[in-house]
Amino acid sequence: MNVLASVLSVKLSRTGLSAGAFFAALAVLLLVPAIAVAVTGPSATNDPAIITGQAQVVDGDTLDVGPTRVRLEGIDAPELAQTCLTASGESWDCGKVSAAFLRSLVQHKDLTCDRTGSDVYHRTLAVCIEDGIDINEAMVRAGMAWAFVKYARTYVDVEAEARARQTGVWQGPAEAPWDFRRAGWKVAEATAPGGCAIKGNISSHGHIYHMPWSPWYGRVKIDTARGERWFCSEAEALAAGWRPASPD
């Protein structure tokens, strides 16, 4: 616990969130029950059923485990650019704090991710386990992610408990990530060419696309003369060989 608290302290200094709110999320980890990992055979697509290794955090619900991008199934975390409110009405960077909290759970640790399928963006959907703890569940239990009820109801009861404790995003008014993305897209498509609001930027890092809710979206300028372009969907950007912007 002392080691984890030290890690969280470092992350806290970068987020601006009050210590009480951040460590309230840490405290609920003590409530997370251990679960068994069910090992299954290879999937029909020949992707491994079990993915293991150390992870790099992309955002509050996405990890890179080795070369595999893993979307934590059944949860939806606030976007990196998203803010929430405390009980007293103060704004805090819940998207960045969510990603920092996930990083504190997985950094320098070996994960076992049980693959359940793939999404339309070719990301592996999985439940990831570290030392008997369901990481997906831990994010919801700490109030750092929503149960993604559009696709699964696995963590609905866990979310209800977090709401009752008013921890994490539930300490004050918070917009669900899917509503935040919908609103961001609506604003961006109003001025984007043909309503195609995804920015395909070319930089020293390669061909990168930025979603309307990206923290850097407003700063990215598209120069079509350089081969930069607009995309109408994330699937279209991926099919064209572009990759999503890194959180760093």
mmCIF file of C-alpha atoms in Angstrom, residues 4-185:
data_model
loop_
_atom_site.group_PDB
_atom_site.id
_atom_site.type_symbol
_atom_site.label_atom_id
_atom_site.label_comp_id
_atom_site.label_asym_id
_atom_site.label_seq_id
_atom_site.Cartn_x
_atom_site.Cartn_y
_atom_site.Cartn_z
ATOM 1 C CA LEU A 4 1.151 2.407 -4.390
ATOM 2 C CA ALA A 5 0.491 5.525 -2.347
ATOM 3 C CA SER A 6 3.909 6.867 -3.332
ATOM 4 C CA VAL A 7 3.180 6.265 -7.001
ATOM 5 C CA LEU A 8 -0.179 7.977 -6.689
ATOM 6 C CA SER A 9 1.441 10.954 -4.974
ATOM 7 C CA VAL A 10 3.650 11.487 -8.030
ATOM 8 C CA LYS A 11 0.633 11.291 -10.320
ATOM 9 C CA LEU A 12 -1.339 13.597 -8.052
ATOM 10 C CA SER A 13 1.261 16.339 -8.398
ATOM 11 C CA ARG A 14 0.650 16.319 -12.150
ATOM 12 C CA THR A 15 -3.132 16.422 -12.059
ATOM 13 C CA GLY A 16 -4.062 19.232 -9.671
ATOM 14 C CA LEU A 17 -6.758 17.093 -8.018
ATOM 15 C CA SER A 18 -7.135 17.465 -4.275
ATOM 16 C CA ALA A 19 -5.358 14.816 -2.204
ATOM 17 C CA GLY A 20 -8.601 13.854 -0.498
ATOM 18 C CA ALA A 21 -10.390 13.094 -3.763
ATOM 19 C CA PHE A 22 -7.454 11.189 -5.234
ATOM 20 C CA PHE A 23 -6.715 9.046 -2.203
ATOM 21 C CA ALA A 24 -10.398 8.328 -1.687
ATOM 22 C CA ALA A 25 -10.145 6.485 -4.985
ATOM 23 C CA LEU A 26 -7.076 4.625 -3.722
ATOM 24 C CA ALA A 27 -8.866 3.548 -0.565
ATOM 25 C CA VAL A 28 -11.544 1.658 -2.446
ATOM 26 C CA LEU A 29 -8.943 -0.668 -3.934
ATOM 27 C CA LEU A 30 -8.987 -2.445 -0.599
ATOM 28 C CA LEU A 31 -12.542 -3.457 -1.421
ATOM 29 C CA VAL A 32 -11.726 -5.070 -4.756
ATOM 30 C CA PRO A 33 -12.193 -8.837 -4.525
ATOM 31 C CA ALA A 34 -9.759 -11.260 -6.089
ATOM 32 C CA ILE A 35 -11.054 -13.262 -9.030
ATOM 33 C CA ALA A 36 -9.847 -16.289 -10.932
ATOM 34 C CA VAL A 37 -8.588 -15.946 -14.492
ATOM 35 C CA ALA A 38 -10.244 -18.289 -16.965
ATOM 36 C CA VAL A 39 -7.793 -19.431 -19.637
ATOM 37 C CA THR A 40 -9.358 -20.153 -23.002
ATOM 38 C CA GLY A 41 -8.037 -21.366 -26.310
ATOM 39 C CA PRO A 42 -6.976 -19.228 -29.295
ATOM 40 C CA SER A 43 -9.712 -17.170 -30.918
ATOM 41 C CA ALA A 44 -11.154 -17.781 -34.343
ATOM 42 C CA THR A 45 -8.997 -14.922 -35.677
ATOM 43 C CA ASN A 46 -5.803 -16.583 -34.403
ATOM 44 C CA ASP A 47 -5.259 -13.780 -31.920
ATOM 45 C CA PRO A 48 -4.064 -15.108 -28.557
ATOM 46 C CA ALA A 49 -6.806 -15.731 -26.015
ATOM 47 C CA ILE A 50 -4.514 -14.611 -23.203
ATOM 48 C CA ILE A 51 -2.222 -11.579 -23.499
ATOM 49 C CA THR A 52 0.493 -11.099 -20.902
ATOM 50 C CA GLY A 53 3.135 -8.493 -20.211
ATOM 51 C CA GLN A 54 3.690 -5.002 -18.912
ATOM 52 C CA ALA A 55 1.459 -2.209 -20.128
ATOM 53 C CA GLN A 56 1.671 1.380 -21.255
ATOM 54 C CA VAL A 57 -1.418 3.464 -20.501
ATOM 55 C CA VAL A 58 -3.103 5.206 -23.433
ATOM 56 C CA ASP A 59 -6.000 6.636 -21.440
ATOM 57 C CA GLY A 60 -8.308 5.574 -18.626
ATOM 58 C CA ASP A 61 -9.666 2.526 -20.446
ATOM 59 C CA THR A 62 -6.992 1.651 -23.019
ATOM 60 C CA LEU A 63 -3.589 -0.027 -22.661
ATOM 61 C CA ASP A 64 -0.788 -1.179 -24.898
ATOM 62 C CA VAL A 65 0.316 -4.591 -23.647
ATOM 63 C CA GLY A 66 3.412 -5.272 -25.688
ATOM 64 C CA PRO A 67 2.379 -4.710 -29.316
ATOM 65 C CA THR A 68 -1.323 -5.252 -28.561
ATOM 66 C CA ARG A 69 -3.689 -2.357 -27.980
ATOM 67 C CA VAL A 70 -6.197 -3.453 -25.352
ATOM 68 C CA ARG A 71 -9.525 -1.769 -24.706
ATOM 69 C CA LEU A 72 -10.726 -2.671 -21.205
ATOM 70 C CA GLU A 73 -14.067 -4.309 -21.805
ATOM 71 C CA GLY A 74 -17.211 -3.215 -20.005
ATOM 72 C CA ILE A 75 -15.950 0.199 -18.881
ATOM 73 C CA ASP A 76 -15.728 3.714 -20.330
ATOM 74 C CA ALA A 77 -13.361 6.229 -18.729
ATOM 75 C CA PRO A 78 -13.506 10.006 -19.120
ATOM 76 C CA GLU A 79 -11.622 11.311 -22.128
ATOM 77 C CA LEU A 80 -8.224 12.904 -21.500
ATOM 78 C CA ALA A 81 -9.576 16.387 -22.229
ATOM 79 C CA GLN A 82 -12.636 15.877 -20.049
ATOM 80 C CA THR A 83 -13.223 17.684 -16.762
ATOM 81 C CA CYS A 84 -15.625 16.927 -13.914
ATOM 82 C CA LEU A 85 -16.814 18.819 -10.844
ATOM 83 C CA THR A 86 -16.214 18.292 -7.149
ATOM 84 C CA ALA A 87 -19.039 18.444 -4.618
ATOM 85 C CA SER A 88 -18.223 22.139 -4.090
ATOM 86 C CA GLY A 89 -18.357 22.869 -7.818
ATOM 87 C CA GLU A 90 -14.618 23.040 -8.516
ATOM 88 C CA SER A 91 -13.428 21.699 -11.858
ATOM 89 C CA TRP A 92 -10.868 18.873 -11.953
ATOM 90 C CA ASP A 93 -9.197 17.013 -14.798
ATOM 91 C CA CYS A 94 -11.017 13.724 -14.380
ATOM 92 C CA GLY A 95 -9.777 12.405 -17.744
ATOM 93 C CA LYS A 96 -6.122 12.883 -16.864
ATOM 94 C CA VAL A 97 -6.641 11.654 -13.304
ATOM 95 C CA SER A 98 -8.376 8.521 -14.573
ATOM 96 C CA ALA A 99 -5.412 7.735 -16.833
ATOM 97 C CA ALA A 100 -2.984 8.419 -13.957
ATOM 98 C CA PHE A 101 -4.958 6.135 -11.670
ATOM 99 C CA LEU A 102 -4.894 3.329 -14.237
ATOM 100 C CA ARG A 103 -1.148 3.885 -14.628
ATOM 101 C CA SER A 104 -0.699 3.513 -10.874
ATOM 102 C CA LEU A 105 -2.488 0.146 -11.025
ATOM 103 C CA VAL A 106 -0.488 -1.365 -13.879
ATOM 104 C CA GLN A 107 2.875 0.373 -14.082
ATOM 105 C CA HIS A 108 5.854 -2.016 -13.909
ATOM 106 C CA LYS A 109 3.515 -4.954 -13.291
ATOM 107 C CA ASP A 110 2.808 -8.067 -15.306
ATOM 108 C CA LEU A 111 -0.766 -8.182 -16.535
ATOM 109 C CA THR A 112 -2.823 -11.113 -17.711
ATOM 110 C CA CYS A 113 -5.518 -9.949 -20.126
ATOM 111 C CA ASP A 114 -8.305 -12.377 -21.009
ATOM 112 C CA ARG A 115 -9.281 -11.557 -24.581
ATOM 113 C CA THR A 116 -13.019 -11.491 -25.247
ATOM 114 C CA GLY A 117 -13.045 -10.166 -28.808
ATOM 115 C CA SER A 118 -12.211 -7.113 -30.903
ATOM 116 C CA ASP A 119 -13.967 -3.830 -31.539
ATOM 117 C CA VAL A 120 -14.525 -2.108 -34.891
ATOM 118 C CA TYR A 121 -11.210 -0.270 -34.481
ATOM 119 C CA HIS A 122 -9.268 -3.559 -34.290
ATOM 120 C CA ARG A 123 -8.483 -3.099 -30.619
ATOM 121 C CA THR A 124 -8.484 -6.202 -28.465
ATOM 122 C CA LEU A 125 -11.288 -6.237 -25.895
ATOM 123 C CA ALA A 126 -10.177 -7.819 -22.646
ATOM 124 C CA VAL A 127 -10.478 -8.084 -18.897
ATOM 125 C CA CYS A 128 -7.031 -7.497 -17.406
ATOM 126 C CA ILE A 129 -5.893 -9.002 -14.122
ATOM 127 C CA GLU A 130 -2.941 -8.071 -11.911
ATOM 128 C CA ASP A 131 -2.259 -10.088 -8.769
ATOM 129 C CA GLY A 132 -5.866 -11.317 -8.649
ATOM 130 C CA ILE A 133 -7.400 -7.855 -9.111
ATOM 131 C CA ASP A 134 -9.754 -7.182 -12.016
ATOM 132 C CA ILE A 135 -8.322 -3.888 -13.311
ATOM 133 C CA ASN A 136 -11.513 -3.085 -15.252
ATOM 134 C CA GLU A 137 -13.564 -3.449 -12.084
ATOM 135 C CA ALA A 138 -11.042 -1.500 -10.010
ATOM 136 C CA MET A 139 -11.413 1.513 -12.308
ATOM 137 C CA VAL A 140 -15.191 1.525 -11.901
ATOM 138 C CA ARG A 141 -15.031 0.830 -8.166
ATOM 139 C CA ALA A 142 -12.717 3.827 -7.690
ATOM 140 C CA GLY A 143 -15.088 6.095 -9.586
ATOM 141 C CA MET A 144 -12.531 6.465 -12.380
ATOM 142 C CA ALA A 145 -14.729 4.933 -15.089
ATOM 143 C CA TRP A 146 -18.356 4.237 -15.920
ATOM 144 C CA ALA A 147 -19.902 0.839 -16.544
ATOM 145 C CA PHE A 148 -20.205 0.857 -20.354
ATOM 146 C CA VAL A 149 -23.817 -0.252 -20.374
ATOM 147 C CA LYS A 150 -24.185 0.151 -24.144
ATOM 148 C CA TYR A 151 -22.064 -2.974 -24.559
ATOM 149 C CA ALA A 152 -22.012 -4.787 -21.198
ATOM 150 C CA ARG A 153 -23.626 -4.697 -17.779
ATOM 151 C CA THR A 154 -20.809 -6.504 -15.983
ATOM 152 C CA TYR A 155 -19.905 -3.585 -13.720
ATOM 153 C CA VAL A 156 -23.305 -1.933 -13.208
ATOM 154 C CA ASP A 157 -23.519 -2.950 -9.539
ATOM 155 C CA VAL A 158 -19.928 -1.836 -8.935
ATOM 156 C CA GLU A 159 -20.748 1.573 -10.423
ATOM 157 C CA ALA A 160 -23.804 1.838 -8.168
ATOM 158 C CA GLU A 161 -21.562 1.299 -5.134
ATOM 159 C CA ALA A 162 -19.128 3.984 -6.320
ATOM 160 C CA ARG A 163 -22.013 6.388 -6.856
ATOM 161 C CA ALA A 164 -23.268 5.725 -3.337
ATOM 162 C CA ARG A 165 -19.816 6.490 -1.918
ATOM 163 C CA GLN A 166 -19.580 9.632 -4.088
ATOM 164 C CA THR A 167 -16.052 8.734 -5.044
ATOM 165 C CA GLY A 168 -14.096 9.784 -8.130
ATOM 166 C CA VAL A 169 -16.343 11.213 -10.838
ATOM 167 C CA TRP A 170 -19.344 10.733 -8.559
ATOM 168 C CA GLN A 171 -18.235 13.377 -6.031
ATOM 169 C CA GLY A 172 -20.067 15.978 -8.135
ATOM 170 C CA PRO A 173 -21.833 16.395 -11.511
ATOM 171 C CA ALA A 174 -20.109 14.468 -14.294
ATOM 172 C CA GLU A 175 -20.904 13.988 -17.961
ATOM 173 C CA ALA A 176 -20.743 10.403 -19.218
ATOM 174 C CA PRO A 177 -17.848 9.919 -21.665
ATOM 175 C CA TRP A 178 -20.168 8.877 -24.490
ATOM 176 C CA ASP A 179 -22.141 12.113 -24.055
ATOM 177 C CA PHE A 180 -18.908 14.117 -23.917
ATOM 178 C CA ARG A 181 -17.752 12.534 -27.193
ATOM 179 C CA ARG A 182 -21.127 13.071 -28.843
ATOM 180 C CA ALA A 183 -21.141 16.746 -27.881
ATOM 181 C CA GLY A 184 -17.545 17.206 -29.050
ATOM 182 C CA TRP A 185 -18.290 15.609 -32.392
#
